[in-house]
Coordinates of C-alpha atoms and ligand atoms in Angstrom, one line a residue:
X1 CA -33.9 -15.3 -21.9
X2 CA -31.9 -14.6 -19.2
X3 CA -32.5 -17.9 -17.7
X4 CA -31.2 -19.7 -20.6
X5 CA -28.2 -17.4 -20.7
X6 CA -27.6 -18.0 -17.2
X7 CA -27.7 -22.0 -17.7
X8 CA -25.5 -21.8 -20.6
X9 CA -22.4 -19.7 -19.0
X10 CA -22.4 -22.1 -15.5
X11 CA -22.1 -25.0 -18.3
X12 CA -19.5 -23.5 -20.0
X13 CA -17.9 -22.4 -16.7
X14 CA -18.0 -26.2 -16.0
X15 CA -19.4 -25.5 -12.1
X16 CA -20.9 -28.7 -11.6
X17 CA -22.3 -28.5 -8.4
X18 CA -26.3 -29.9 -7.9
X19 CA -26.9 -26.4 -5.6
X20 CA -25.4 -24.0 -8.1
X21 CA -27.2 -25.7 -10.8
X22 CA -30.5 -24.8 -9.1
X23 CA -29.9 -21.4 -9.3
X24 CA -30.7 -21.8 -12.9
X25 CA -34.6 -21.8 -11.5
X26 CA -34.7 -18.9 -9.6
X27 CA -36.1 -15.7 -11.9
X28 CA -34.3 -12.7 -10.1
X29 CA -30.5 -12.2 -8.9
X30 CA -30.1 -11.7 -5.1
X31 CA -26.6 -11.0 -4.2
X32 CA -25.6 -10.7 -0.4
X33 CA -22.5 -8.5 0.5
X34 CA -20.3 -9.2 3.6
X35 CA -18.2 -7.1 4.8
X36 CA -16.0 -7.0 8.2
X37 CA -12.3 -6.2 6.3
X38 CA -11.5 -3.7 9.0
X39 CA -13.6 -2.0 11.7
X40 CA -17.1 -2.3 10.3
X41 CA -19.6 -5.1 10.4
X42 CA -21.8 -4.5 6.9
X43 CA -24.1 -7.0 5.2
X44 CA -26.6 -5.8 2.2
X45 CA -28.8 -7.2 -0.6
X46 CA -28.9 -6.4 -4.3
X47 CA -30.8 -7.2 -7.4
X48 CA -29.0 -7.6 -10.5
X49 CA -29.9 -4.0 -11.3
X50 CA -27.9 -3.4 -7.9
X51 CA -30.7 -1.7 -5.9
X52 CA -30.9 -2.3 -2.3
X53 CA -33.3 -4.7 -1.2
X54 CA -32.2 -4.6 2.5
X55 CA -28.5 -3.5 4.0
X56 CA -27.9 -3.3 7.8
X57 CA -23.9 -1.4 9.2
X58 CA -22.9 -1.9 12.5
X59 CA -19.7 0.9 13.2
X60 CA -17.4 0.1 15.2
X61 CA -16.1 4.0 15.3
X62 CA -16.6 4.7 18.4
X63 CA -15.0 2.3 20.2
X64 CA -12.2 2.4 18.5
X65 CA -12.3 6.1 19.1
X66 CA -11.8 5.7 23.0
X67 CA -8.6 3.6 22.1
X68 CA -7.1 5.9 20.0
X69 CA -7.1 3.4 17.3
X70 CA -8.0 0.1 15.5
X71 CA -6.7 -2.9 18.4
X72 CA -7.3 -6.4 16.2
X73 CA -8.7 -8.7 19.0
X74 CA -11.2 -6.1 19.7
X75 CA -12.2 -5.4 16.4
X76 CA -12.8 -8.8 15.8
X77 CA -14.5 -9.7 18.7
X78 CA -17.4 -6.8 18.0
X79 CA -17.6 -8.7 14.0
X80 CA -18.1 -11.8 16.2
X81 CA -21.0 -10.6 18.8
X82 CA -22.4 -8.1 15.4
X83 CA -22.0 -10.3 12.4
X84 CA -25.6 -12.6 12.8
X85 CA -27.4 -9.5 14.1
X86 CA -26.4 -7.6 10.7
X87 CA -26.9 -10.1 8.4
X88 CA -30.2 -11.0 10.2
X89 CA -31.4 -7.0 9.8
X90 CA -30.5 -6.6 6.1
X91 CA -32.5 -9.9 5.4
X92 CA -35.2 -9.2 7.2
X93 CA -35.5 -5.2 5.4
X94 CA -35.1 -7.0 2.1
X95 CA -38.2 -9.3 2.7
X96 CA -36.4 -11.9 1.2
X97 CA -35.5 -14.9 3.1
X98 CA -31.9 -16.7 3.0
X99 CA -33.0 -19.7 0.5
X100 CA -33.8 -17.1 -2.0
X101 CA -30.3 -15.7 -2.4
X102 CA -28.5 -16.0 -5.4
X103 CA -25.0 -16.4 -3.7
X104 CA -23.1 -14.9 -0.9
X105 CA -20.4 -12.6 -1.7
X106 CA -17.3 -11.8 1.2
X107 CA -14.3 -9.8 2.0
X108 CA -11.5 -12.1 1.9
X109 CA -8.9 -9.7 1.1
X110 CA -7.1 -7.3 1.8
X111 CA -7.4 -6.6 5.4
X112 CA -7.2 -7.2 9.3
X113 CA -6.9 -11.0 9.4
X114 CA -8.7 -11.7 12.5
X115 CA -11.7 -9.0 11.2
X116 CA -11.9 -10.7 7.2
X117 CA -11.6 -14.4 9.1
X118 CA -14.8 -13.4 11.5
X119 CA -16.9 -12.2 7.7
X120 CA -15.3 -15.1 5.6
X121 CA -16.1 -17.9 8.2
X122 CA -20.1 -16.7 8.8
X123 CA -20.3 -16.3 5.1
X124 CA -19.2 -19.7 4.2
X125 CA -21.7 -21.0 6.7
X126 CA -24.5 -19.4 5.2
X127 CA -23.2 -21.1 2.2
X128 CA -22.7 -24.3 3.6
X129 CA -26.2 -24.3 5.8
X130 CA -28.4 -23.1 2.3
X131 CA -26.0 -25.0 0.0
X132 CA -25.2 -21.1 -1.8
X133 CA -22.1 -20.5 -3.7
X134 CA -19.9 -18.4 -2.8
X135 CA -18.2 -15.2 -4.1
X136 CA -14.9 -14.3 -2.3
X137 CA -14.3 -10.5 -2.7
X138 CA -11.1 -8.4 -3.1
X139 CA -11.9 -5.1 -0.6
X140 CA -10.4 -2.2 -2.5
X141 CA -11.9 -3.9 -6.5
X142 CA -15.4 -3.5 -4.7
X143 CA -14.3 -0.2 -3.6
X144 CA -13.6 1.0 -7.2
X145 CA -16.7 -0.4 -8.9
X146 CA -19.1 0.8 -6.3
X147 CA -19.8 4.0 -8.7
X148 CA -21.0 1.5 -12.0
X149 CA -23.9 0.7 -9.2
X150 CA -25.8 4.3 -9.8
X151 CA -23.7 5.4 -12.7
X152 CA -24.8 2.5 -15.4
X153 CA -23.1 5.1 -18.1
X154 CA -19.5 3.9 -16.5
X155 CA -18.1 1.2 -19.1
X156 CA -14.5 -0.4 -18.5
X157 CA -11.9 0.3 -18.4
X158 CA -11.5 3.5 -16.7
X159 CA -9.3 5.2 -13.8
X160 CA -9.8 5.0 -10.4
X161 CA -8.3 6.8 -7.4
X162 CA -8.5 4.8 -4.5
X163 CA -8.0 6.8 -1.2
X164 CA -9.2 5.1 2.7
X165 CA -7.8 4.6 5.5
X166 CA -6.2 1.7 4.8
X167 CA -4.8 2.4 1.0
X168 CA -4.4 4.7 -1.6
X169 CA -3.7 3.4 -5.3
X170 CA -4.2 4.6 -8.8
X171 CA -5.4 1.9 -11.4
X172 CA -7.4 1.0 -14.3
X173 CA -10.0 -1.2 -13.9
X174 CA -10.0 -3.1 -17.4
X175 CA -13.4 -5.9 -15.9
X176 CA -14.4 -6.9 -13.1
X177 CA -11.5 -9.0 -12.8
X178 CA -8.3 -7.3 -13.7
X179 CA -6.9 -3.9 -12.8
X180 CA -3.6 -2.2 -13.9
X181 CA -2.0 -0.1 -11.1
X182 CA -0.4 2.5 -11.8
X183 CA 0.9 3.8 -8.5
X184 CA 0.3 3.0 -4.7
X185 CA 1.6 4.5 -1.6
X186 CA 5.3 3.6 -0.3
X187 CA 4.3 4.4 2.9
X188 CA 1.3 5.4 4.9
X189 CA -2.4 6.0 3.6
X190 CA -4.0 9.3 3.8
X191 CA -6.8 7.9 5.7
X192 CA -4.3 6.5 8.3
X193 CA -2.3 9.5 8.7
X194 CA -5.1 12.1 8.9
X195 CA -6.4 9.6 11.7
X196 CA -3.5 10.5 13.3
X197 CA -3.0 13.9 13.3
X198 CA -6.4 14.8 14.5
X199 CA -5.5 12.6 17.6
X200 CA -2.5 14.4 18.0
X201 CA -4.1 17.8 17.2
X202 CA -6.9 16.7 20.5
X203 CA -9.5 17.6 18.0
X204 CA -11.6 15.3 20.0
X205 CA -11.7 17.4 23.0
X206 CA -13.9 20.3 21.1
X207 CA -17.8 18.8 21.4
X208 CA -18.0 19.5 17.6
X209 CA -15.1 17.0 16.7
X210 CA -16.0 14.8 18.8
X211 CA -18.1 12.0 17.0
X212 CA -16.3 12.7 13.5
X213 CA -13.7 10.8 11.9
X214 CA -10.1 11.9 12.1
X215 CA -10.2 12.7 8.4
X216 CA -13.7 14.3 8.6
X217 CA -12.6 16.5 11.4
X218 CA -9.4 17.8 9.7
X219 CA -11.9 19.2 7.3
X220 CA -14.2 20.7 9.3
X221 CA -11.3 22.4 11.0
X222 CA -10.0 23.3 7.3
X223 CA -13.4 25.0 6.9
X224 CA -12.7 27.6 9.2
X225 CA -9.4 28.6 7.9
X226 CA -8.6 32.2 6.8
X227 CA -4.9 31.6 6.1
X228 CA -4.5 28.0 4.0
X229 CA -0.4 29.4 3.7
X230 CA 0.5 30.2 6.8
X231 CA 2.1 27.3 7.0
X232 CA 4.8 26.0 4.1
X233 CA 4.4 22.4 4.0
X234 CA 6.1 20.4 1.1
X235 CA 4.9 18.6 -1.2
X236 CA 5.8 15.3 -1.2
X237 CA 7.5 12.8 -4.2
X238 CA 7.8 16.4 -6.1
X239 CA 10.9 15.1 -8.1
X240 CA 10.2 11.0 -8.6
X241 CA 8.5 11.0 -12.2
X242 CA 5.9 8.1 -11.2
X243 CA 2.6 7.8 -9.6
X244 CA 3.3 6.8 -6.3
X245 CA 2.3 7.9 -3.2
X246 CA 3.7 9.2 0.2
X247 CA 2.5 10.3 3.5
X248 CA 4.6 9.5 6.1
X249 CA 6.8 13.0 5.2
X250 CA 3.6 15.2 5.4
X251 CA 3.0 13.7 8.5
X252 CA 6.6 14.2 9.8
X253 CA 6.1 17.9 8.7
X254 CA 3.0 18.6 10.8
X255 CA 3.9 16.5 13.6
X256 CA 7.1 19.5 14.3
X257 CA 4.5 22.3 13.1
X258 CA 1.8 21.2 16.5
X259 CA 5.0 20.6 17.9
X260 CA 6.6 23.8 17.9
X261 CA 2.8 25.5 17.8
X262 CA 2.2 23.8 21.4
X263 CA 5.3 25.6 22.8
X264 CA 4.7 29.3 21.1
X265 CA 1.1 29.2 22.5
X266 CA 1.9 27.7 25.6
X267 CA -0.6 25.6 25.3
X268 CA -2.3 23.1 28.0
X269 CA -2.1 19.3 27.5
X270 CA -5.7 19.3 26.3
X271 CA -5.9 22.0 25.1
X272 CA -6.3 22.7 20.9
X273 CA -3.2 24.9 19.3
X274 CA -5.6 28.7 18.1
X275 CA -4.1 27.9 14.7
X276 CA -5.3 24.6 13.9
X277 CA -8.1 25.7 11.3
X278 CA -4.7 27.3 9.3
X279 CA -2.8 23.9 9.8
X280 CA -5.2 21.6 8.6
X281 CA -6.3 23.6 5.5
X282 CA -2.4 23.8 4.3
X283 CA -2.3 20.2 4.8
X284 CA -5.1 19.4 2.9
X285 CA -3.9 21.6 0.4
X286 CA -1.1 20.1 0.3
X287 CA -2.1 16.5 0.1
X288 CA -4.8 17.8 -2.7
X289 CA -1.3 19.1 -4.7
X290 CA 0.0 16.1 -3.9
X291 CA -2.4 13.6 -5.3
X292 CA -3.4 15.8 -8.6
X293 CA 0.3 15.8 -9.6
X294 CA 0.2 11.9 -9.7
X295 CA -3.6 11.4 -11.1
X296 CA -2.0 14.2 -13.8
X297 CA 1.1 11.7 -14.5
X298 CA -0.9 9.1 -14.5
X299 CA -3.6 10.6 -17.2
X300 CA -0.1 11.7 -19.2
X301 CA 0.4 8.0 -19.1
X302 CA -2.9 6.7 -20.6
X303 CA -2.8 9.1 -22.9
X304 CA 0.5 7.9 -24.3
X305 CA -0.2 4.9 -23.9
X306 CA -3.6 4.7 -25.2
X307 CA -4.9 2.9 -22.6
X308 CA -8.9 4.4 -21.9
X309 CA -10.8 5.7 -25.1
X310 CA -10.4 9.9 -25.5
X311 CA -14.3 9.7 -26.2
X312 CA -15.3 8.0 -22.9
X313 CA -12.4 8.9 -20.2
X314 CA -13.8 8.4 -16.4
X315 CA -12.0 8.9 -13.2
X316 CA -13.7 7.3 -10.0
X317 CA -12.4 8.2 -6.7
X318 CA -13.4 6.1 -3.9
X319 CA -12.4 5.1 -0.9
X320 CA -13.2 6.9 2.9
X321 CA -11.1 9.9 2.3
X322 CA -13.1 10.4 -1.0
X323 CA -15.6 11.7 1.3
X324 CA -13.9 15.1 2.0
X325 CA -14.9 17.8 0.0
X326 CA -11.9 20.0 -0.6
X327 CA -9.9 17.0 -1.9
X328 CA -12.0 16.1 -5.2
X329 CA -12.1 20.1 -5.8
X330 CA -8.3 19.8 -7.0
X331 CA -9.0 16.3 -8.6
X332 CA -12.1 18.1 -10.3
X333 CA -9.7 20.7 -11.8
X334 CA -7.1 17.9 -13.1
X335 CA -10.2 16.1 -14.9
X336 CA -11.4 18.9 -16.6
X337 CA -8.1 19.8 -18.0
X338 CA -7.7 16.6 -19.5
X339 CA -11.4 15.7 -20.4
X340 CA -12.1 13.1 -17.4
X341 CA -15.8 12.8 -16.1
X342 CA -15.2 12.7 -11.6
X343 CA -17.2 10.7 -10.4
X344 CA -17.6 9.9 -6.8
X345 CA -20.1 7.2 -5.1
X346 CA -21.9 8.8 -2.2
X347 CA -20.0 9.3 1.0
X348 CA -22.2 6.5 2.4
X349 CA -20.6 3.9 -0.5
X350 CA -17.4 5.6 -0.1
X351 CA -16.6 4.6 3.7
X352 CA -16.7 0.5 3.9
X353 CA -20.0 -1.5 3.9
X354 CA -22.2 -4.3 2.5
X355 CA -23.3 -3.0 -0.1
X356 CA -20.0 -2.6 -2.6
X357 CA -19.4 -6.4 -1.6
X358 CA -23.0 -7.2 -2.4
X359 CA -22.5 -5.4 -5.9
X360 CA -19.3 -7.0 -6.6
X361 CA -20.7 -10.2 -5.7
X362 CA -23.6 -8.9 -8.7
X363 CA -21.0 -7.6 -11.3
X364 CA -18.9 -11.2 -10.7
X365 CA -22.0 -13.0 -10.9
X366 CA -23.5 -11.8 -14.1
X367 CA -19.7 -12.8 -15.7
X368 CA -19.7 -15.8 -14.0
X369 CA -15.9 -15.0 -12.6
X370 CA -14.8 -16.0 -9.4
X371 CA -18.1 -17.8 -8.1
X372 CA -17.0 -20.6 -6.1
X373 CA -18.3 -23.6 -5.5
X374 CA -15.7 -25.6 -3.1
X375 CA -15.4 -23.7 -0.2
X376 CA -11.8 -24.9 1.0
X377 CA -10.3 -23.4 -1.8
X378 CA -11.3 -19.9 -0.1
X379 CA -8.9 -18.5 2.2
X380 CA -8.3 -14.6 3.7
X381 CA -5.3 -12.4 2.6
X382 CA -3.6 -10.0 4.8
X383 CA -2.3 -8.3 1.4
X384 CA -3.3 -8.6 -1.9
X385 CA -2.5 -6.5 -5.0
X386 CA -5.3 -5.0 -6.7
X387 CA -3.8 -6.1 -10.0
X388 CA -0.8 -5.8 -12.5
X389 CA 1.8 -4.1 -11.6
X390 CA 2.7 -1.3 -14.1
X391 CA 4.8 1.2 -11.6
X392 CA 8.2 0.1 -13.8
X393 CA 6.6 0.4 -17.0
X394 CA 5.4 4.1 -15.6
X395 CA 9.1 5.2 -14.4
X396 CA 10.0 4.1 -18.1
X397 CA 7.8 6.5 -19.5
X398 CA 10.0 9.6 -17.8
X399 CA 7.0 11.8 -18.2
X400 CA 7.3 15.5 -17.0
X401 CA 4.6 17.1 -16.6
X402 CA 3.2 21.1 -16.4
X403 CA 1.5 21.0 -13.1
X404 CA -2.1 22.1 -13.2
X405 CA -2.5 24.9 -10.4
X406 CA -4.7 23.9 -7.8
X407 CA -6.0 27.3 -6.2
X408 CA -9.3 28.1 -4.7
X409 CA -10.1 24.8 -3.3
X410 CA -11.2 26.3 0.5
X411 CA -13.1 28.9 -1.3
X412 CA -10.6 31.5 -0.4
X413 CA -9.5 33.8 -2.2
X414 CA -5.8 33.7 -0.7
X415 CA -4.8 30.4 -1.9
Ligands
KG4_1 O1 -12.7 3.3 3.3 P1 -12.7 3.4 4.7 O2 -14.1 3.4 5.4 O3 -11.9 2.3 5.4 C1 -10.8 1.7 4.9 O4 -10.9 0.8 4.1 O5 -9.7 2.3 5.3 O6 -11.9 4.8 5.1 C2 -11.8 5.2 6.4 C3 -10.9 6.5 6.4 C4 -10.6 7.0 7.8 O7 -9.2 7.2 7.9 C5 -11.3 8.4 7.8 O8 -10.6 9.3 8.6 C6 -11.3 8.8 6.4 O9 -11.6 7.6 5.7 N1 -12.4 9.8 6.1 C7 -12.1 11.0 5.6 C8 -13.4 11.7 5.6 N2 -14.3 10.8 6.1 C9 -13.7 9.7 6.4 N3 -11.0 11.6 5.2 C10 -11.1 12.8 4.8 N4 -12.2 13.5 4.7 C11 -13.4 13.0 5.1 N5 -14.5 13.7 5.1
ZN2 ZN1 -12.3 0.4 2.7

């Protein structure tokens, strides 16, 4: 059944190819996911039902740790020395061997150039080597449809809150294929900026903090709070009645907070400011207020719009920064105001790695959209919108809205 389905939709696709016409004989769907967009080397393989056959991640974390950020060359060069190794573990711990994939599915946008050239090039080898189509990827669409992988009940379309290190976007994913945004940042990315701060904050010279990400040690820090307001940070974009995003204010605001902290305590060079656990959790706070006012515009906006079904209305948020805890406690309280389901992939699926590629590469190949067959046409993209643009459309709407307060979320009772 599934076999003759499968022959008829490459037909109809007119993908003439001898090797992708073969494919017709295997039985089963193996999917391989690349991934090396940014700083991690990630290669996994999936069934059509999208469970994990074998997946191998090589992190690169640390190293950029000691630099005090992502350098290009040398995040490329680690994807050059990693990628075989990778892709050689998660094919070995599927039991499968190369011939019996499907296709190959890569990052090729957005991203570091030099990183998504290192994951595109060794992917179209494969390709080329075991005569495999190929299945070029868009980074932050695998992202937001990482959570139909567990969560089969998840139907298009539906909203998704993309935050990382590299992004932050609201959209609708209508397929596979094509998204709607509805707002994106103007500025930094939360991921990018909490990165920052915790640098800034030396939150790596406490053993605990250490290891962690910068956004994962901001909320252990948060943890230990006991005043979230000691601090008056502002929100940001408060007035602007769309759904973008901003970050590089907030980061501004902090920056002169440590600043002016530093010189009240007196403060050693390496040594961490005694109110940090206070600073982070109003910052987080604050970012949390932040992005429920714009998911709450931006659920205003569907509904007006009609744009998701009332009876079946999902938010995913994805994305590294959807890892953090306190975050999606704020989102949680938006959704259930408005009738959303949250759902968030596991912190694992959250952060980068092969296995959203391989499952895009599985959701694309069951629709038969975006296989490829002549690999010249595939090139990487530095940038690449995640779909139609409907910021203007948004602005149109002029939509006010009653803020939903967002108390409680550092299980406080101050805040
Ligand atoms: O999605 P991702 O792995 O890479 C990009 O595509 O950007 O996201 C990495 C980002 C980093 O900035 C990191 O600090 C942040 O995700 N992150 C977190 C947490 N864990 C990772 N941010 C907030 N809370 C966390 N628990
Ligand atoms: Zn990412």
């Amino acid at each position: 059944m599934y076999l003759n389905k499968c022959k008829k939709i490459i037909a109809s696709k007119c993908i003439r190819s001898k090797n992708i016409l073969n494919i017709c004989h295997y039985r089963n769907v193996f999917i391989m996911g690349i991934e090396t967009s940014c700083d991690d080397t990630g290669c996994a393989i999936l069934n059509e039902n999208g469970d994990i056959l074998g997946e191998s991640l090589d992190s690169q974390h640390f190293v950029h740790l000691k630099h005090g950020g992502i350098i290009p060359p040398i995040a490329r060069d680690l994807h050059r020395n990693n990628i075989e190794n990778v892709v050689n573990q998660a094919i070995t711990r599927s039991g499968l061997k190369i011939e019996d994939l499907t296709a190959i599915a890569t990052t090729v946008e957005p991203g570091l150039p030099m990183s998504l050239l290192i994951g595109m090039k060794y992917g179209k080898y494969l390709c080329r080597v075991y005569k495999k189509p190929f299945i070029p990827i868009h980074h932050m669409k695998a992202h937001a449809l990482t959570a139909r992988m567990f969560d089969k009940s998840i139907e298009y379309p539906f909203l998704v809150l993309l935050v990382s290190g590299g992004h932050c976007l609201l959209a609708i994913a209508e397929n596979v294929e094509d998204f709607l945004l509805l707002g994106k940042s103007i500025d930094n990315s939360p991921g990018e900026i909490m990165d920052k701060i915790a640098r800034r904050l030396k939150l790596r010279n406490l053993i605990e903090y250490t290891a962690l990400s910068g956004g994962r040690a901001m909320e252990l820090a948060a943890s230990k709070a006991d005043n979230p307001l000691q601090f008056n940070y502002i929100i940001p974009l408060l007035h602007q009645k769309n759904c973008n995003f901003s970050f590089a204010g907030l980061h501004n605001q902090i920056s002169r907070m440590i600043e002016s902290e530093e010189k009240i305590h007196k403060v050693d060079p390496d040594e961490v400011i005694p109110s940090v656990h206070n600073l982070c959790a109003g910052f987080l706070l604050t970012i949390t207020r932040h992005l429920c006012h714009r998911v709450q515009r931006a659920m205003e906006f569907i509904e007006l719009k009609n744009l998701i079904p009332p009876e079946r209305r999902i938010l995913v948020m994805s994305g590294g920064v959807a890892c953090n805890n306190i975050i999606p406690k704020g989102i949680q309280m938006v959704c259930d105001e408005y009738g959303y389901k949250l759902v968030r992939p596991p912190p694992k699926l959250c952060t980068d790695n092969g296995v959203m590629i391989a499952w895009n590469g599985v959701e694309r190949w069951k629709s038969q959209v975006g296989v490829c067959s002549d690999l010249e046409k595939i090139t990487i993209k530095k940038s690449s919108p995640i779909g139609k643009d409907m910021i203007e459309d948004l602005e149109k709407a002029n939509i006010s809205c009653k803020w939903i307060k967002v108390t409680n979320i550092m299980n406080l009772s101050t805040i």
